[in-house]
Amino acid sequence: MAPEKGENQTFITEFILLGFGNLLELQILLFITFLLIYIGTMAGNILIAVLVVADEHLHTPMYFFLGNLSCLETCYTSTILPRILASLLTGDRNISVIGCIVQYYFFGCLAASECYLLAVMSYDRYLAICKPLHYIALMNGRICLQLAAVSWMSGFMATTVVTCLMSQLYFCGPNEINHFLCDFTPVIKLSCSDTSLIILVTFILCSIFTLPPFLLTLTSYVFIISTILRIPSTTGRRKAFSICSSHLIMVTMYYGTLFFQLTSRWPIAHGNVSFLGGHGDLPPGV
């Protein structure tokens, strides 16, 4: 992936995250807004995790996975917002190449793991509604731990491969990233190395690690909705739907945002690939 020999090039060691750089007069307002969002997000997710651990009545598979999701969101938010807040407060938008890759790694790992946790939660709801008599046997404590571990490990494994390839890239041209975080596509566009390998690997990992959890989630809710519609009483349908409505809304928002970003930003003409990901601007959703 090294640049061609014989070229007189100076490799850059820092990127500039432009972020909201063109809104200087709104920096204080943006700082306060993002600070409140960060505090609210952290407090809410930490409170959920603490309640799930402390209250024995919440020691069920559904709340176990919800606690995992809250922990993930706490870490997920902390990879982005503190850096944005520091930039808005100090005006320093520089980030080292290594720091950028590290941020991308953790952001991508957590975004990818969320795909799997949402899929596991949808499977849990499927068993609770469609297979209630077998629920306890099919979703016991050991299986819950295994599903949670696989969800966390899958995201980290896939993103590690891409991050290792990214760390071998050279950057010798413009160093401005028109974003507030180190996303895959903006970083790759700045590389003066041959990026064909990392683009191919990224696309393959996208297909392997993102499509299965999405299909599992989709299939689970097809069966869930079908089962709910077959319930004869209105009260029964309403009660069954209330069990999974909040998770269904979360899944819809998550994948709706993801696919909207994917279809609007997939760069075909220049040989770049957006990494299918999580929230916002397409981190790796493998």
JSON list of N, CA, C and O in Angstrom, two decimals, residues 74-96:
[
{"chain": "A", "resi": 74, "resn": "THR", "atom": "N", "xyz": [-23.05, 4.04, 25.92]},
{"chain": "A", "resi": 74, "resn": "THR", "atom": "CA", "xyz": [-22.22, 4.90, 26.75]},
{"chain": "A", "resi": 74, "resn": "THR", "atom": "C", "xyz": [-20.81, 5.02, 26.17]},
{"chain": "A", "resi": 74, "resn": "THR", "atom": "O", "xyz": [-20.27, 6.13, 26.04]},
{"chain": "A", "resi": 75, "resn": "CYS", "atom": "N", "xyz": [-20.24, 3.89, 25.79]},
{"chain": "A", "resi": 75, "resn": "CYS", "atom": "CA", "xyz": [-18.90, 3.90, 25.18]},
{"chain": "A", "resi": 75, "resn": "CYS", "atom": "C", "xyz": [-18.94, 4.54, 23.79]},
{"chain": "A", "resi": 75, "resn": "CYS", "atom": "O", "xyz": [-18.04, 5.29, 23.41]},
{"chain": "A", "resi": 76, "resn": "TYR", "atom": "N", "xyz": [-19.99, 4.23, 23.06]},
{"chain": "A", "resi": 76, "resn": "TYR", "atom": "CA", "xyz": [-20.17, 4.71, 21.68]},
{"chain": "A", "resi": 76, "resn": "TYR", "atom": "C", "xyz": [-20.18, 6.23, 21.64]},
{"chain": "A", "resi": 76, "resn": "TYR", "atom": "O", "xyz": [-19.48, 6.87, 20.84]},
{"chain": "A", "resi": 77, "resn": "THR", "atom": "N", "xyz": [-20.97, 6.82, 22.53]},
{"chain": "A", "resi": 77, "resn": "THR", "atom": "CA", "xyz": [-21.07, 8.27, 22.58]},
{"chain": "A", "resi": 77, "resn": "THR", "atom": "C", "xyz": [-19.76, 8.90, 23.02]},
{"chain": "A", "resi": 77, "resn": "THR", "atom": "O", "xyz": [-19.38, 9.98, 22.54]},
{"chain": "A", "resi": 78, "resn": "SER", "atom": "N", "xyz": [-19.04, 8.23, 23.90]},
{"chain": "A", "resi": 78, "resn": "SER", "atom": "CA", "xyz": [-17.80, 8.79, 24.44]},
{"chain": "A", "resi": 78, "resn": "SER", "atom": "C", "xyz": [-16.65, 8.77, 23.44]},
{"chain": "A", "resi": 78, "resn": "SER", "atom": "O", "xyz": [-15.62, 9.41, 23.68]},
{"chain": "A", "resi": 79, "resn": "THR", "atom": "N", "xyz": [-16.79, 8.05, 22.35]},
{"chain": "A", "resi": 79, "resn": "THR", "atom": "CA", "xyz": [-15.74, 8.08, 21.32]},
{"chain": "A", "resi": 79, "resn": "THR", "atom": "C", "xyz": [-15.87, 9.29, 20.41]},
{"chain": "A", "resi": 79, "resn": "THR", "atom": "O", "xyz": [-14.94, 9.60, 19.66]},
{"chain": "A", "resi": 80, "resn": "ILE", "atom": "N", "xyz": [-17.02, 9.98, 20.45]},
{"chain": "A", "resi": 80, "resn": "ILE", "atom": "CA", "xyz": [-17.26, 11.07, 19.52]},
{"chain": "A", "resi": 80, "resn": "ILE", "atom": "C", "xyz": [-17.42, 12.42, 20.23]},
{"chain": "A", "resi": 80, "resn": "ILE", "atom": "O", "xyz": [-16.69, 13.37, 19.96]},
{"chain": "A", "resi": 81, "resn": "LEU", "atom": "N", "xyz": [-18.39, 12.49, 21.16]},
{"chain": "A", "resi": 81, "resn": "LEU", "atom": "CA", "xyz": [-18.77, 13.78, 21.71]},
{"chain": "A", "resi": 81, "resn": "LEU", "atom": "C", "xyz": [-17.67, 14.48, 22.50]},
{"chain": "A", "resi": 81, "resn": "LEU", "atom": "O", "xyz": [-17.54, 15.71, 22.40]},
{"chain": "A", "resi": 82, "resn": "PRO", "atom": "N", "xyz": [-16.88, 13.81, 23.35]},
{"chain": "A", "resi": 82, "resn": "PRO", "atom": "CA", "xyz": [-15.83, 14.54, 24.06]},
{"chain": "A", "resi": 82, "resn": "PRO", "atom": "C", "xyz": [-14.86, 15.26, 23.12]},
{"chain": "A", "resi": 82, "resn": "PRO", "atom": "O", "xyz": [-14.44, 16.39, 23.39]},
{"chain": "A", "resi": 83, "resn": "ARG", "atom": "N", "xyz": [-14.52, 14.62, 22.01]},
{"chain": "A", "resi": 83, "resn": "ARG", "atom": "CA", "xyz": [-13.62, 15.26, 21.03]},
{"chain": "A", "resi": 83, "resn": "ARG", "atom": "C", "xyz": [-14.29, 16.47, 20.38]},
{"chain": "A", "resi": 83, "resn": "ARG", "atom": "O", "xyz": [-13.65, 17.50, 20.16]},
{"chain": "A", "resi": 84, "resn": "ILE", "atom": "N", "xyz": [-15.58, 16.36, 20.09]},
{"chain": "A", "resi": 84, "resn": "ILE", "atom": "CA", "xyz": [-16.32, 17.50, 19.52]},
{"chain": "A", "resi": 84, "resn": "ILE", "atom": "C", "xyz": [-16.40, 18.64, 20.53]},
{"chain": "A", "resi": 84, "resn": "ILE", "atom": "O", "xyz": [-16.18, 19.81, 20.18]},
{"chain": "A", "resi": 85, "resn": "LEU", "atom": "N", "xyz": [-16.68, 18.31, 21.79]},
{"chain": "A", "resi": 85, "resn": "LEU", "atom": "CA", "xyz": [-16.78, 19.34, 22.82]},
{"chain": "A", "resi": 85, "resn": "LEU", "atom": "C", "xyz": [-15.45, 20.07, 23.02]},
{"chain": "A", "resi": 85, "resn": "LEU", "atom": "O", "xyz": [-15.41, 21.30, 23.14]},
{"chain": "A", "resi": 86, "resn": "ALA", "atom": "N", "xyz": [-14.36, 19.31, 23.04]},
{"chain": "A", "resi": 86, "resn": "ALA", "atom": "CA", "xyz": [-13.03, 19.93, 23.20]},
{"chain": "A", "resi": 86, "resn": "ALA", "atom": "C", "xyz": [-12.72, 20.84, 22.02]},
{"chain": "A", "resi": 86, "resn": "ALA", "atom": "O", "xyz": [-12.16, 21.94, 22.20]},
{"chain": "A", "resi": 87, "resn": "SER", "atom": "N", "xyz": [-13.09, 20.41, 20.82]},
{"chain": "A", "resi": 87, "resn": "SER", "atom": "CA", "xyz": [-12.84, 21.22, 19.64]},
{"chain": "A", "resi": 87, "resn": "SER", "atom": "C", "xyz": [-13.64, 22.50, 19.66]},
{"chain": "A", "resi": 87, "resn": "SER", "atom": "O", "xyz": [-13.13, 23.58, 19.32]},
{"chain": "A", "resi": 88, "resn": "LEU", "atom": "N", "xyz": [-14.90, 22.42, 20.07]},
{"chain": "A", "resi": 88, "resn": "LEU", "atom": "CA", "xyz": [-15.75, 23.61, 20.13]},
{"chain": "A", "resi": 88, "resn": "LEU", "atom": "C", "xyz": [-15.28, 24.57, 21.21]},
{"chain": "A", "resi": 88, "resn": "LEU", "atom": "O", "xyz": [-15.38, 25.80, 21.06]},
{"chain": "A", "resi": 89, "resn": "LEU", "atom": "N", "xyz": [-14.76, 24.03, 22.30]},
{"chain": "A", "resi": 89, "resn": "LEU", "atom": "CA", "xyz": [-14.34, 24.88, 23.43]},
{"chain": "A", "resi": 89, "resn": "LEU", "atom": "C", "xyz": [-13.01, 25.55, 23.18]},
{"chain": "A", "resi": 89, "resn": "LEU", "atom": "O", "xyz": [-12.82, 26.73, 23.49]},
{"chain": "A", "resi": 90, "resn": "THR", "atom": "N", "xyz": [-12.05, 24.82, 22.62]},
{"chain": "A", "resi": 90, "resn": "THR", "atom": "CA", "xyz": [-10.69, 25.34, 22.45]},
{"chain": "A", "resi": 90, "resn": "THR", "atom": "C", "xyz": [-10.41, 25.84, 21.04]},
{"chain": "A", "resi": 90, "resn": "THR", "atom": "O", "xyz": [-9.46, 26.60, 20.84]},
{"chain": "A", "resi": 91, "resn": "GLY", "atom": "N", "xyz": [-11.19, 25.39, 20.08]},
{"chain": "A", "resi": 91, "resn": "GLY", "atom": "CA", "xyz": [-10.93, 25.76, 18.69]},
{"chain": "A", "resi": 91, "resn": "GLY", "atom": "C", "xyz": [-9.86, 24.90, 18.04]},
{"chain": "A", "resi": 91, "resn": "GLY", "atom": "O", "xyz": [-9.55, 25.09, 16.86]},
{"chain": "A", "resi": 92, "resn": "ASP", "atom": "N", "xyz": [-9.29, 23.95, 18.79]},
{"chain": "A", "resi": 92, "resn": "ASP", "atom": "CA", "xyz": [-8.25, 23.07, 18.25]},
{"chain": "A", "resi": 92, "resn": "ASP", "atom": "C", "xyz": [-8.93, 21.91, 17.52]},
{"chain": "A", "resi": 92, "resn": "ASP", "atom": "O", "xyz": [-9.57, 21.06, 18.13]},
{"chain": "A", "resi": 93, "resn": "ARG", "atom": "N", "xyz": [-8.77, 21.87, 16.20]},
{"chain": "A", "resi": 93, "resn": "ARG", "atom": "CA", "xyz": [-9.42, 20.84, 15.39]},
{"chain": "A", "resi": 93, "resn": "ARG", "atom": "C", "xyz": [-8.43, 19.81, 14.86]},
{"chain": "A", "resi": 93, "resn": "ARG", "atom": "O", "xyz": [-8.79, 18.98, 14.02]},
{"chain": "A", "resi": 94, "resn": "ASN", "atom": "N", "xyz": [-7.20, 19.86, 15.33]},
{"chain": "A", "resi": 94, "resn": "ASN", "atom": "CA", "xyz": [-6.17, 18.92, 14.87]},
{"chain": "A", "resi": 94, "resn": "ASN", "atom": "C", "xyz": [-6.31, 17.58, 15.59]},
{"chain": "A", "resi": 94, "resn": "ASN", "atom": "O", "xyz": [-6.63, 17.52, 16.78]},
{"chain": "A", "resi": 95, "resn": "ILE", "atom": "N", "xyz": [-6.04, 16.52, 14.86]},
{"chain": "A", "resi": 95, "resn": "ILE", "atom": "CA", "xyz": [-5.99, 15.18, 15.44]},
{"chain": "A", "resi": 95, "resn": "ILE", "atom": "C", "xyz": [-4.92, 14.41, 14.70]},
{"chain": "A", "resi": 95, "resn": "ILE", "atom": "O", "xyz": [-4.80, 14.49, 13.47]},
{"chain": "A", "resi": 96, "resn": "SER", "atom": "N", "xyz": [-4.08, 13.70, 15.43]},
{"chain": "A", "resi": 96, "resn": "SER", "atom": "CA", "xyz": [-3.00, 12.95, 14.80]},
{"chain": "A", "resi": 96, "resn": "SER", "atom": "C", "xyz": [-3.58, 11.82, 13.94]},
{"chain": "A", "resi": 96, "resn": "SER", "atom": "O", "xyz": [-4.71, 11.38, 14.15]}
]
